[in-house]
PDB file of C-alpha atoms in Angstrom:
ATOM      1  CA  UNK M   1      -0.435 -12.889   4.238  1.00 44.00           C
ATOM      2  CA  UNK M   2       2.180 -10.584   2.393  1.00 54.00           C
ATOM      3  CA  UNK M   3       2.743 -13.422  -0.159  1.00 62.00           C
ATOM      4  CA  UNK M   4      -0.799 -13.588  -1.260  1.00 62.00           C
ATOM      5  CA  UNK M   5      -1.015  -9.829  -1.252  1.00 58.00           C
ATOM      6  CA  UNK M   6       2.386  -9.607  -3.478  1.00 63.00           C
ATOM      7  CA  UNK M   7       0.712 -12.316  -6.222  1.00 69.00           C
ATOM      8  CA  UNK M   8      -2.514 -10.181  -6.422  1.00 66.00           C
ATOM      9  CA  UNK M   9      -0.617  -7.285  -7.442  1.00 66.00           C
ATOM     10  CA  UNK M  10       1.554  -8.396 -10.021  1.00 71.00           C
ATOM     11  CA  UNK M  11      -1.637 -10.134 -11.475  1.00 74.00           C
ATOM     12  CA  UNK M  12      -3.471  -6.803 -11.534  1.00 70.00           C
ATOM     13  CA  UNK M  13      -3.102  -4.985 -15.000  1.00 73.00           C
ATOM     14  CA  UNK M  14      -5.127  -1.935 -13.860  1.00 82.00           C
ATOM     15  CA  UNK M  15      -2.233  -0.853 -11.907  1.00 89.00           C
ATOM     16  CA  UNK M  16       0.570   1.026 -12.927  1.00 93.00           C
ATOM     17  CA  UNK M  17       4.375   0.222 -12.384  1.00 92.00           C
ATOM     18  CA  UNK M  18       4.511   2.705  -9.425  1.00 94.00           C
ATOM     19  CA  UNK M  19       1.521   1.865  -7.854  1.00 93.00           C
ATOM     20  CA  UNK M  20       2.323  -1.977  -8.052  1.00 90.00           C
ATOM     21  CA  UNK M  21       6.206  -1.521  -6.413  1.00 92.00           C
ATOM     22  CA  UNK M  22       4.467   0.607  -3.914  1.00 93.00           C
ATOM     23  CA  UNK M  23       1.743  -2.103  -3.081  1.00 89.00           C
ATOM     24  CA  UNK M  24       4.340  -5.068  -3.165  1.00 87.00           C
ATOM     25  CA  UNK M  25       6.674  -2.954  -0.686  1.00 91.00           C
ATOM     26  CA  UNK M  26       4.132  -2.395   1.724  1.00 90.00           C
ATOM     27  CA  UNK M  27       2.602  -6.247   1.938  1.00 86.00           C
ATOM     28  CA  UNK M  28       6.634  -7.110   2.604  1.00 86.00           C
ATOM     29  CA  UNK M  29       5.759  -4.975   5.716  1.00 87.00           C
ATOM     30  CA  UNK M  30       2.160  -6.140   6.504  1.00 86.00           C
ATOM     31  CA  UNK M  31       1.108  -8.532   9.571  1.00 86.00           C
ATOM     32  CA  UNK M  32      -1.101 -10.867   9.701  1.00 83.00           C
ATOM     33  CA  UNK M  33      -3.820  -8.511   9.826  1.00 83.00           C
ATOM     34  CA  UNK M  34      -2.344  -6.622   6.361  1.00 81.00           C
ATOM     35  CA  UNK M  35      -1.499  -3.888   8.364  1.00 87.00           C
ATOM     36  CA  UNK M  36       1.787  -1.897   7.720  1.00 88.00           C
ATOM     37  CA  UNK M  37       3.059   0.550  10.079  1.00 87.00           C
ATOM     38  CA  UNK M  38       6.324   1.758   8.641  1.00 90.00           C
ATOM     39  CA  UNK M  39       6.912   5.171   7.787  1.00 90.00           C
ATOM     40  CA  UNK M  40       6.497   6.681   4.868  1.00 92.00           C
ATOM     41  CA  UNK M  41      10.364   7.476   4.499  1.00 94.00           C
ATOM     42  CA  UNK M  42      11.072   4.264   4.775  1.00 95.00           C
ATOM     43  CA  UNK M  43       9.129   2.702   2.138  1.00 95.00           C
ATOM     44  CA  UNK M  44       9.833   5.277  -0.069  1.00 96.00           C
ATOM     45  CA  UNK M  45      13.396   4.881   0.166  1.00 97.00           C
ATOM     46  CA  UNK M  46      12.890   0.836  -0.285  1.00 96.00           C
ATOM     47  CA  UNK M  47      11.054   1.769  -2.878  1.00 96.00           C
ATOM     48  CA  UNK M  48      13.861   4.281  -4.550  1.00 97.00           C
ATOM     49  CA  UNK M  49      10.801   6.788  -4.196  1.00 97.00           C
ATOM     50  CA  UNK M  50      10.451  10.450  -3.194  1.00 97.00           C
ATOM     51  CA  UNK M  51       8.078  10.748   0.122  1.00 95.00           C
ATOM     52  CA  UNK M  52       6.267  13.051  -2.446  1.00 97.00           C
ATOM     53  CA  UNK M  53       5.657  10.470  -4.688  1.00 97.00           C
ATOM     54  CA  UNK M  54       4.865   7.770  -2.840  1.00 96.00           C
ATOM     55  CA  UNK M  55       2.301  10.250  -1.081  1.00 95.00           C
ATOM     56  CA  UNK M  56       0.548  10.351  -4.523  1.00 97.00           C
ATOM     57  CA  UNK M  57       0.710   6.648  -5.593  1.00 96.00           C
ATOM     58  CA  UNK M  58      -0.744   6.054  -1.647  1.00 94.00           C
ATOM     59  CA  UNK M  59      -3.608   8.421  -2.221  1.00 95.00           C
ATOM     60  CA  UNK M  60      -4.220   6.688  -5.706  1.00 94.00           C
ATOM     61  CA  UNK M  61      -4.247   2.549  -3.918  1.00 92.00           C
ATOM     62  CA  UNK M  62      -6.867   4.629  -1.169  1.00 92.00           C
ATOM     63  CA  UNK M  63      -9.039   5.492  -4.557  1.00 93.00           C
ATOM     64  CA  UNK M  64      -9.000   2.777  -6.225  1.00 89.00           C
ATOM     65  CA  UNK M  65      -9.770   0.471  -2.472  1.00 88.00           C
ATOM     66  CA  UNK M  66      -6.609  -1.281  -2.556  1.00 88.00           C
ATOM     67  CA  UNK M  67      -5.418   1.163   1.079  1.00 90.00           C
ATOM     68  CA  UNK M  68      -6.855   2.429   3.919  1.00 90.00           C
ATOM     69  CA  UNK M  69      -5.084   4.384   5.672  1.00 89.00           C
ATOM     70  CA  UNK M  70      -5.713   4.489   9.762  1.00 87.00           C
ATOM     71  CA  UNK M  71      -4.242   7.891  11.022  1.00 84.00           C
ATOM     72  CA  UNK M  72      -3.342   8.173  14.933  1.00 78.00           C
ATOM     73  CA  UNK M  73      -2.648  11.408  16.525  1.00 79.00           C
ATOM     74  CA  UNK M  74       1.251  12.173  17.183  1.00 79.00           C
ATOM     75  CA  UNK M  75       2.303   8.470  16.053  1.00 76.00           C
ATOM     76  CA  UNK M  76       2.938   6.976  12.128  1.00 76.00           C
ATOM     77  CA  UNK M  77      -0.433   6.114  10.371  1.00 81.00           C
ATOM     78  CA  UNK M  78      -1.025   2.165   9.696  1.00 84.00           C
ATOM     79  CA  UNK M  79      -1.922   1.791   6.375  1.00 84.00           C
ATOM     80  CA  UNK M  80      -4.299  -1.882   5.838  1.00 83.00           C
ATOM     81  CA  UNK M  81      -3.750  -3.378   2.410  1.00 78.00           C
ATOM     82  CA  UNK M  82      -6.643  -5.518   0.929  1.00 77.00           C
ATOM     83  CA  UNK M  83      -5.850  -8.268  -1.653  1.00 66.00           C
ATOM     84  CA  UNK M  84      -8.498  -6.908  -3.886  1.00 69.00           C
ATOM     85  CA  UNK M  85     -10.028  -3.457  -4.234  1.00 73.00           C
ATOM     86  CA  UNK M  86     -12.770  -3.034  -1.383  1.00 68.00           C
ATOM     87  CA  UNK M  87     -16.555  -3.036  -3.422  1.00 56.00           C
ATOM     88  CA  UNK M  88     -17.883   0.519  -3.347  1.00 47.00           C
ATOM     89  CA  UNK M  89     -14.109   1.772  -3.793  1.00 48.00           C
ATOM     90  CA  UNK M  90     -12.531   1.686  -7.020  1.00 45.00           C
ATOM     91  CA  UNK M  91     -14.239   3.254 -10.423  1.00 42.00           C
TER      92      UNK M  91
END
């Protein structure tokens, strides 16, 4: 699943160089479901990121349908990828 995820973003030009590094990090991570569940510190540091920024390209893949993030009380949040932005979603 993560290598079909990883082609889809390099082929998307809407996305910029953050947002793609950020994507193709977190698909290295996904399951067979294209769900992640590492922390945020840790792909931020794969990505040579600030937990900051990586918050803000996160909340920017959410936007545009490319993340969803699944939040669970006291534990890290699994965040889904989706090889294409979910209809409805992105602008």
């Amino acid at each position: 699943m993560s290598f079909v995820h990883t082609h889809n973003v390099f082929l998307n030009s809407d996305l910029t160089k953050g947002q793609k590094l950020v994507l193709a990090v977190i698909s290295t991570f996904t399951n067979q479901a294209g769900k992640c569940r590492q922390s945020n510190a840790d792909i931020a540091a794969r990505c040579s990121l600030s937990e900051r920024a990586l918050q803000r390209h996160i909340a920017d893949l959410v936007k545009l349908g490319y993340l969803t993030r699944i939040y669970r009380t006291g534990e890290t949040a699994i965040t889904q990828i989706h090889s294409s932005p979910k209809s409805g979603e992105a602008s």
